[in-house]
Amino acid sequence: MGIINDLANFEFLRYSLIATLLVSLSTGIVSPIIVYRGMEFIGDGLSHAIFAGVAVAVVANFNVFLGAILATVVFAYLIYRLNKSDALRESTAIGILLPVFMSIGVIIFSKSPRYTTDVTSYLFGNILMVVKEDLYFLVAVTILTGIAVFANLYKISYWISDEAMAQFYGIRTNTIKLSILFLTSFVVVSALKIAGVIVMGAFLVLPGVFAKMSANSLKQAIFKAINFNLISSLLGFLVSYYFDLPPGPTIVLFGFLLLVISISWNKWKD
Amino acid sequence: MEQVRNSKEKIIAVKDLSVTLGEVEVLKDISFEISKGSFTGIIGPNGAGKSTLIKAILGFIDYEGMVVLDGTVGYVPQLSSFNREFPMNVYDFVRLPIRREKNWKEKVDSILNEVGLEGFGIRLVGKLSGGEFQRAALARALISKPDILILDEPEAGVDQMGKARFYDLLNSLKQEENITILMVSHDIGLIFEKCDNVMCLNKTLHCHGPTESMSIEDIKKTFGEFDIWIRSDDHYEVEHEHHEHQKNQTHSEARSDRKQRDNNGHNK
């Protein structure tokens, strides 16, 4: 069993496996919320916002994580503001801001001598470069997301299904909206090294779509999404290890395969 | 925008209410009062501002003028307000106004029995029929025992049988609980059959009074041409076909006149 020995011998491999499982948990928690709310592009949007934040951090020579967090928080807040007065739908706001943040990132990165390396790393992720601090951050974000979501599950459910009525009966929907956007920002930032900008969208959408097919409640959808993520991540991780493939994209392909099988199975059953 | 609660025989009072959305004036100088325990229907064409009036009364949107509500309010929105793809069961759907109470489950069971949805608690809201959904929405509005019940087109998407049951339920509520009902509807036939008062709205308030003092014919005269806004589902198809037929006839007469004029001109 090569992988067992390697896991015992190589710290970086253990870290990358733990990181993959933690990302499966955190993205599994927020994914059904994103999909039911129709904000599927939030993952892409936030990832592109990260790109701009990382670019600024790299060029200005300060902490990359801080740059990423700041950029996603600004991005999330702008979506909230644009959507607040019902002037624009969330997806429209994301569609407007996404190319803006991406363009800022590209322009700034073009002035950086590390352009090619940095871009590839942040576009596709580099799971094998995970360090202990990344794991601490991932654990903190996963716990925070889990507590925040499960403590407010009912309010979040009503915010998704009938925002006007939720507001009418005293649920602070704007606070929930802003909190979900910020939590998703933290999840995206923490998963950056594992998934990368391109793969992040899939991590946030595929499990939610899978869960939506058969869940009877938001709670059940979250557990289904987590299971989906764990299975596709472990399979992707193993295959990428044995065939020397990039882990992030391999995990996404397994997720997609799992989704196609589930859709076909459901159709066959009906 | 001023929203006040006071105690009088009148349970709802609206004074000089105007709503402007963007640059469009949707409602202008609306004033009326509604007595406690009455059942009032609001009718008007599409785009007349009926739902906007409800939203202003409920405080969902900004307005100029004054709204006085002398009691607690339950609200039954349009069918489309709920995301039916979302997996929420009827228990969770109905308990919203009393979600913090410990015995919410007993209360939900009791209100579901009252609206004829006994045993529906664990059913998914998205799988309910239009009529069942509206009764669930009514249960949610009633569970906190409101003094005023406001409904926005509750019959939309509901079959005839469901519609009749729904209105009977509203009437029994009015009689047993002395609840005040304000309802927007497209179904003028049912409004005249079930409501005590009628309000005709088209940006401004065109008429407001007891149902027995008005007739459908009077309202038709007030608003002119009978059109899709003023319909009963029984009458709509027939009326619409009649309207279309008349329109086609007028067009063919006009074509025939034009042809004759052309011929005359050509002959000259």
XYZ file of C-alpha atoms in Angstrom:
538
model
C 0.000 0.000 0.000
C 2.154 2.844 -1.329
C -0.151 5.622 -0.263
C -0.344 4.448 3.376
C 3.439 4.388 3.623
C 3.734 7.733 1.910
C 1.126 9.240 4.209
C 3.123 7.955 7.192
C 6.406 9.225 5.787
C 5.529 12.494 4.084
C 4.055 15.329 6.072
C 3.036 17.310 2.983
C 0.873 14.391 1.788
C -0.849 14.078 5.174
C -1.487 17.824 5.228
C -2.906 17.783 1.735
C -5.263 14.893 2.570
C -6.475 16.598 5.763
C -6.897 19.876 3.853
C -8.921 18.121 1.161
C -11.261 16.624 3.765
C -11.664 19.966 5.558
C -12.450 21.762 2.300
C -15.014 19.037 1.569
C -16.685 19.851 4.881
C -16.658 23.644 4.603
C -17.756 23.810 0.961
C -20.319 21.059 1.636
C -21.916 23.253 4.320
C -22.309 26.354 2.164
C -22.895 24.726 -1.225
C -26.623 23.837 -0.784
C -27.308 27.360 0.509
C -25.623 28.816 -2.566
C -27.460 26.523 -4.988
C -30.937 26.888 -3.438
C -30.497 30.652 -3.281
C -29.478 30.711 -6.969
C -26.053 32.246 -6.309
C -24.103 29.566 -8.168
C -21.651 32.116 -9.516
C -20.622 33.296 -6.066
C -17.764 30.780 -6.025
C -16.430 32.054 -9.332
C -16.983 35.633 -8.254
C -15.199 35.287 -4.935
C -12.384 33.311 -6.534
C -11.829 36.069 -9.040
C -11.982 38.617 -6.241
C -9.255 36.606 -4.529
C -7.227 36.857 -7.720
C -7.311 40.650 -7.436
C -6.493 40.535 -3.710
C -3.624 38.110 -4.215
C -2.266 40.243 -7.057
C -2.266 43.339 -4.864
C -0.619 41.415 -2.007
C 2.074 39.901 -4.249
C 2.975 43.175 -5.926
C 2.757 45.237 -2.718
C 4.645 42.491 -0.872
C 2.278 41.841 2.029
C 0.476 38.737 3.341
C -1.280 36.912 0.505
C -4.013 35.497 2.768
C -4.780 38.946 4.099
C -5.022 40.283 0.558
C -7.362 37.436 -0.386
C -9.600 37.922 2.647
C -9.812 41.679 2.153
C -10.677 41.307 -1.526
C -13.406 38.717 -0.913
C -14.905 40.683 1.962
C -15.048 43.800 -0.250
C -16.542 41.701 -3.068
C -19.165 40.138 -0.767
C -20.098 43.524 0.669
C -20.478 45.040 -2.807
C -22.836 42.197 -3.813
C -24.850 42.838 -0.655
C -25.049 46.570 -1.351
C -26.006 46.162 -5.003
C -28.675 43.594 -4.088
C -29.981 45.302 -0.942
C -32.408 47.716 -2.530
C -33.574 45.027 -4.988
C -31.919 47.076 -7.709
C -29.960 44.036 -8.930
C -30.299 40.320 -8.340
C -27.389 38.667 -6.532
C -26.348 36.755 -9.668
C -26.391 39.971 -11.731
C -24.301 41.775 -9.125
C -21.804 38.880 -9.167
C -21.739 38.934 -12.982
C -20.908 42.648 -12.933
C -18.229 42.513 -10.256
C -16.507 39.289 -11.387
C -14.789 40.662 -14.545
C -13.943 43.896 -12.734
C -12.039 42.108 -9.959
C -10.461 39.678 -12.435
C -9.295 42.561 -14.627
C -7.794 44.338 -11.638
C -5.948 41.103 -10.773
C -4.647 40.568 -14.309
C -3.484 44.181 -14.675
C -1.651 44.113 -11.351
C -0.195 40.626 -11.952
C 1.071 41.738 -15.369
C 3.377 44.112 -13.540
C 4.729 41.272 -11.388
C 7.839 39.312 -12.441
C 6.243 36.193 -10.849
C 3.255 36.481 -13.161
C 3.197 32.945 -14.709
C 3.951 30.990 -11.540
C 1.574 32.983 -9.393
C -1.273 32.831 -11.882
C -1.017 29.063 -12.411
C -0.862 28.431 -8.684
C -3.901 30.558 -7.901
C -5.913 29.431 -10.915
C -5.669 25.693 -10.245
C -4.516 25.439 -6.647
C -1.523 23.594 -5.322
C -2.676 21.045 -2.823
C 0.816 19.708 -2.176
C 1.998 23.085 -0.881
C -0.364 23.074 2.123
C 1.381 23.994 5.381
C 0.314 23.657 9.009
C -0.948 27.270 9.193
C -3.259 26.596 6.253
C -4.751 23.676 8.173
C -5.339 25.825 11.273
C -7.113 28.386 9.133
C -9.178 25.660 7.441
C -10.185 24.149 10.791
C -11.188 27.573 12.141
C -13.237 28.417 9.042
C -14.923 25.000 8.981
C -15.898 25.232 12.666
C -17.081 28.838 12.304
C -19.127 27.999 9.201
C -20.634 24.904 10.790
C -21.663 26.689 13.991
C -23.015 29.773 12.200
C -25.046 27.744 9.706
C -26.425 25.074 12.040
C -27.316 27.624 14.742
C -29.353 29.603 12.223
C -30.608 26.820 9.986
C -34.288 27.757 10.279
C -33.693 31.442 9.580
C -31.434 30.618 6.643
C -34.083 28.229 5.292
C -36.724 30.954 5.354
C -34.326 33.511 3.887
C -33.767 31.163 0.948
C -37.370 30.094 0.444
C -39.354 33.273 1.131
C -37.297 36.326 2.007
C -40.265 38.729 2.153
C -42.207 36.591 4.633
C -39.093 35.917 6.702
C -38.608 39.672 6.975
C -42.305 40.245 7.723
C -42.122 37.888 10.696
C -38.996 39.424 12.165
C -36.069 37.511 10.666
C -33.193 39.881 9.920
C -32.685 38.765 6.353
C -30.077 41.410 5.535
C -27.893 40.192 8.403
C -28.280 36.606 7.206
C -27.465 37.573 3.625
C -24.329 39.468 4.648
C -23.250 36.671 7.029
C -23.636 33.998 4.353
C -21.661 36.111 1.878
C -18.856 36.656 4.406
C -18.804 32.979 5.467
C -18.612 31.938 1.821
C -15.737 34.410 1.372
C -13.821 32.786 4.232
C -14.544 29.302 2.865
C -13.262 30.316 -0.560
C -10.127 31.953 0.842
C -9.367 28.957 3.065
C -9.836 26.537 0.166
C -7.743 28.591 -2.246
C -4.591 26.458 -2.065
C -6.533 23.240 -2.535
C -8.965 24.229 -5.231
C -7.605 27.318 -6.923
C -9.704 29.953 -8.653
C -10.947 27.806 -11.526
C -11.847 24.725 -9.511
C -13.523 26.630 -6.659
C -16.759 27.202 -8.550
C -17.227 23.455 -8.949
C -16.490 22.782 -5.268
C -19.264 25.183 -4.326
C -21.833 24.158 -6.935
C -21.625 20.388 -7.641
C -22.391 19.150 -4.087
C -25.336 21.551 -3.780
C -26.812 20.416 -7.092
C -26.384 16.780 -6.027
C -28.062 17.417 -2.655
C -30.923 19.387 -4.224
C -32.046 16.320 -6.172
C -33.276 14.402 -3.145
C -33.026 16.403 0.098
C -36.080 16.878 2.336
C -34.606 19.760 4.331
C -31.646 22.126 4.253
C -30.000 20.101 7.038
C -30.273 16.917 5.011
C -29.012 18.750 1.909
C -25.913 19.889 3.806
C -25.122 16.335 4.975
C -25.659 14.980 1.478
C -23.391 17.684 0.040
C -20.674 16.890 2.601
C -20.887 13.164 1.770
C -20.712 13.940 -1.926
C -17.642 16.101 -1.391
C -15.914 13.522 0.813
C -16.435 10.716 -1.721
C -15.371 12.730 -4.768
C -12.439 14.297 -2.902
C -11.082 10.982 -1.631
C -11.476 9.317 -5.022
C -9.910 12.312 -6.762
C -7.091 12.432 -4.244
C -6.288 8.705 -4.674
C -6.428 8.808 -8.468
C -4.324 11.968 -8.629
C -1.763 10.282 -6.327
C -1.512 7.055 -8.337
C -1.608 8.647 -11.799
C 0.346 11.788 -10.925
C -2.469 14.140 -11.917
C -3.245 17.623 -10.548
C -5.457 16.906 -7.468
C -7.890 19.866 -7.664
C -9.106 19.307 -11.236
C -9.134 15.504 -10.685
C -11.412 15.927 -7.664
C -13.727 18.158 -9.695
C -13.899 15.585 -12.505
C -14.829 12.882 -10.006
C -17.469 15.192 -8.561
C -18.884 15.770 -12.017
C -18.869 12.025 -12.727
C -20.678 11.344 -9.447
C -23.268 13.971 -10.309
C -23.860 12.536 -13.795
C -24.266 9.042 -12.322
C -26.748 10.379 -9.727
C -28.790 12.257 -12.330
C -28.882 9.163 -14.583
C -29.847 6.945 -11.625
C -32.685 9.303 -10.654
C -33.972 9.413 -14.236
C -33.802 5.615 -14.506
C -35.693 5.270 -11.210
C -38.468 7.610 -12.400
C -44.124 57.335 5.945
C -46.057 57.100 9.153
C -47.468 53.935 10.660
C -49.534 54.319 13.828
C -51.617 51.967 15.957
C -54.650 53.302 17.802
C -57.943 51.935 19.046
C -61.223 52.830 17.350
C -64.076 51.032 15.679
C -62.058 51.350 12.478
C -59.285 48.800 12.451
C -57.495 49.982 9.294
C -57.233 53.611 8.215
C -55.266 54.818 5.209
C -54.921 58.526 4.528
C -53.467 60.283 1.462
C -51.288 57.302 0.614
C -49.103 57.684 -2.480
C -46.421 55.339 -3.764
C -43.832 56.162 -6.399
C -41.621 53.365 -7.708
C -38.665 54.790 -9.599
C -40.260 57.589 -11.561
C -43.686 55.934 -11.861
C -46.475 57.060 -9.580
C -48.181 53.730 -8.810
C -50.682 54.939 -6.199
C -52.000 58.458 -5.666
C -53.898 59.932 -2.709
C -55.542 56.744 -1.480
C -57.733 57.228 1.583
C -60.099 54.726 3.173
C -61.149 53.183 6.449
C -62.053 49.586 7.215
C -64.305 48.517 10.082
C -63.456 45.769 12.512
C -64.788 42.359 11.485
C -65.470 43.313 7.859
C -64.427 41.450 4.718
C -63.180 43.844 2.025
C -62.154 42.916 -1.500
C -59.836 45.075 -3.612
C -60.255 44.789 -7.377
C -58.569 46.552 -10.270
C -56.793 45.990 -13.585
C -53.309 44.501 -13.878
C -50.850 47.188 -12.855
C -53.524 49.108 -10.917
C -51.385 49.026 -7.779
C -53.378 46.454 -5.752
C -50.369 44.479 -4.542
C -48.427 47.724 -4.079
C -51.195 48.989 -1.791
C -50.967 45.792 0.266
C -47.170 46.067 0.439
C -47.432 49.689 1.574
C -49.987 48.805 4.273
C -47.691 46.028 5.478
C -44.689 48.359 5.463
C -42.758 46.386 2.830
C -42.234 49.499 0.695
C -41.841 53.224 1.302
C -44.862 55.466 0.841
C -46.135 58.952 1.501
C -49.189 59.403 3.703
C -50.430 57.541 6.747
C -51.401 53.964 7.535
C -53.089 53.109 10.841
C -53.383 49.449 11.856
C -55.240 48.876 15.106
C -54.227 45.263 15.682
C -51.853 42.491 14.767
C -51.586 41.436 11.135
C -51.400 38.062 9.381
C -50.460 38.030 5.709
C -51.119 35.508 2.926
C -48.898 36.429 -0.044
C -49.222 35.308 -3.640
C -48.435 31.689 -4.454
C -45.276 32.740 -6.300
C -43.657 34.268 -3.219
C -42.357 30.880 -2.002
C -39.426 29.126 -3.704
C -41.147 25.782 -4.292
C -37.843 24.075 -5.126
C -36.710 24.526 -1.536
C -37.276 21.483 0.703
C -39.285 22.848 3.630
C -42.008 20.854 5.323
C -45.391 22.258 6.298
C -44.505 22.281 10.018
C -41.541 24.581 9.416
C -43.477 26.654 6.898
C -46.380 27.349 9.268
C -44.480 27.873 12.553
C -42.658 31.012 11.332
C -44.670 33.552 13.408
C -44.450 31.418 16.603
C -41.037 29.827 15.974
C -39.696 30.824 19.398
C -42.589 29.224 21.312
C -41.910 25.826 22.874
C -45.288 24.267 22.066
C -45.264 25.342 18.424
C -45.888 21.791 17.178
C -49.227 21.458 18.999
C -50.290 24.865 17.751
C -49.323 24.024 14.172
C -51.214 20.710 14.350
C -54.271 22.525 15.659
C -54.243 25.243 12.984
C -53.623 22.650 10.247
C -56.772 20.843 11.416
C -58.642 24.127 11.287
C -57.685 24.810 7.648
C -58.294 21.207 6.575
C -54.658 20.121 6.308
C -54.551 17.586 9.138
C -51.638 15.178 8.736
C -49.835 17.489 6.273
C -47.119 18.551 8.754
C -44.284 16.508 7.293
C -45.286 17.021 3.650
C -42.986 19.244 1.577
C -44.473 22.656 0.757
C -43.174 22.448 -2.809
C -45.237 19.299 -3.411
C -48.561 20.839 -2.304
C -51.240 21.742 -4.832
C -52.134 25.411 -5.298
C -55.151 25.090 -2.979
C -53.218 23.198 -0.314
C -50.418 25.757 -0.448
C -52.838 28.620 0.066
C -54.409 26.876 3.058
C -50.926 26.305 4.494
C -50.167 30.006 3.930
C -53.465 30.848 5.622
C -52.530 28.596 8.564
C -49.209 30.459 8.867
C -51.006 33.808 8.820
C -53.540 32.690 11.432
C -51.293 30.824 13.862
C -50.416 33.971 15.795
C -54.162 34.840 16.093
C -53.996 38.153 14.199
C -56.745 40.780 14.329
C -56.335 41.610 10.660
C -55.826 39.156 7.805
C -54.437 40.530 4.536
C -54.456 38.334 1.428
C -52.867 39.065 -1.953
C -54.617 37.149 -4.743
C -55.009 33.957 -2.729
C -57.002 32.272 -5.484
C -54.247 32.537 -8.142
C -53.210 29.058 -9.268
C -55.998 27.370 -7.295
C -58.655 25.205 -8.949
C -62.369 26.040 -8.640
C -63.020 23.485 -5.901
C -60.026 24.674 -3.884
C -61.077 28.268 -4.404
C -64.620 27.672 -3.092
C -63.281 25.808 -0.021
C -60.794 28.602 0.625
C -63.437 31.324 0.561
C -65.771 29.276 2.783
C -62.908 28.939 5.239
C -62.340 32.712 5.223
C -66.035 33.338 5.832
C -66.177 30.943 8.777
C -63.072 32.609 10.236
C -64.687 35.986 9.923
C -67.821 34.782 11.689
C -66.128 32.738 14.430
C -63.070 34.873 15.184
C -64.396 38.313 14.155
C -61.230 38.746 12.147
C -60.976 41.653 9.702
C -60.117 40.553 6.187
C -58.631 42.676 3.395
C -58.116 40.771 0.170
C -56.820 41.561 -3.321
C -58.475 39.482 -6.019
C -58.992 39.259 -9.760
C -62.182 37.316 -9.286
C -64.932 39.922 -9.216
C -67.637 37.254 -9.110
C -66.325 35.821 -5.880
C -65.605 39.266 -4.412
C -69.262 40.209 -4.897
C -70.411 36.874 -3.521
C -68.215 36.728 -0.408
C -67.139 40.261 0.612
C -69.024 42.892 2.620
C -67.185 45.753 0.939
C -65.546 46.369 -2.400
C -62.755 48.766 -3.299
C -62.061 49.529 -6.977
C -58.495 50.618 -7.515
C -56.650 51.921 -10.529
C -53.841 54.134 -9.276
C -56.479 56.092 -7.336
C -59.459 54.741 -5.434
C -62.423 54.796 -7.851
C -65.053 53.351 -5.547
C -65.372 51.964 -2.040
C -68.541 50.802 -0.396
C -70.765 47.926 0.700
C -71.110 45.169 -1.874
C -74.914 45.394 -1.841
C -74.772 49.068 -2.838
C -72.803 48.244 -6.003
C -73.122 45.868 -8.894
C -70.687 44.338 -11.313
C -72.425 46.371 -14.030
C -71.791 49.640 -12.106
C -68.121 48.803 -11.869
C -67.977 47.991 -15.555
C -69.505 51.387 -16.243
C -66.995 53.105 -13.968
C -64.003 51.479 -15.606
C -65.310 51.318 -19.178
C -64.533 48.349 -21.395
C -64.868 44.934 -19.767
C -61.382 43.478 -19.964
C -59.186 40.817 -18.449
C -58.716 42.716 -15.199
C -62.294 42.228 -14.138
C -63.029 38.568 -14.413
C -64.325 35.476 -12.867
C -62.610 32.348 -14.140
C -66.028 31.136 -15.260
C -66.619 34.263 -17.274
C -63.155 35.144 -18.409
C -62.806 32.849 -21.411
C -66.272 33.689 -22.699
C -65.839 37.407 -22.151
C -62.368 37.399 -23.641
C -63.514 35.469 -26.699
C -66.436 37.864 -27.035
C -64.064 40.816 -26.714
C -61.663 39.336 -29.296
C -64.575 38.579 -31.606
C -65.821 42.173 -31.324
C -62.315 43.467 -31.922
C -61.905 41.279 -35.027
C -65.311 42.374 -36.263
C -64.357 46.022 -35.809
C -61.075 45.400 -37.626
C -62.784 43.652 -40.538
C -65.379 46.452 -40.704
C -62.560 48.987 -40.746
C -60.777 47.005 -43.452
C -63.980 46.847 -45.482
C -64.529 50.637 -45.044
C -60.949 51.326 -46.073
C -61.275 49.084 -49.099
C -64.458 50.887 -50.109
C -62.776 54.281 -49.617
C -59.786 53.132 -51.672
C -62.084 51.913 -54.400
C -63.991 55.215 -54.364
C -60.738 57.156 -54.532
C -59.482 54.987 -57.334
C -62.757 55.460 -59.215
C -62.377 59.210 -58.894
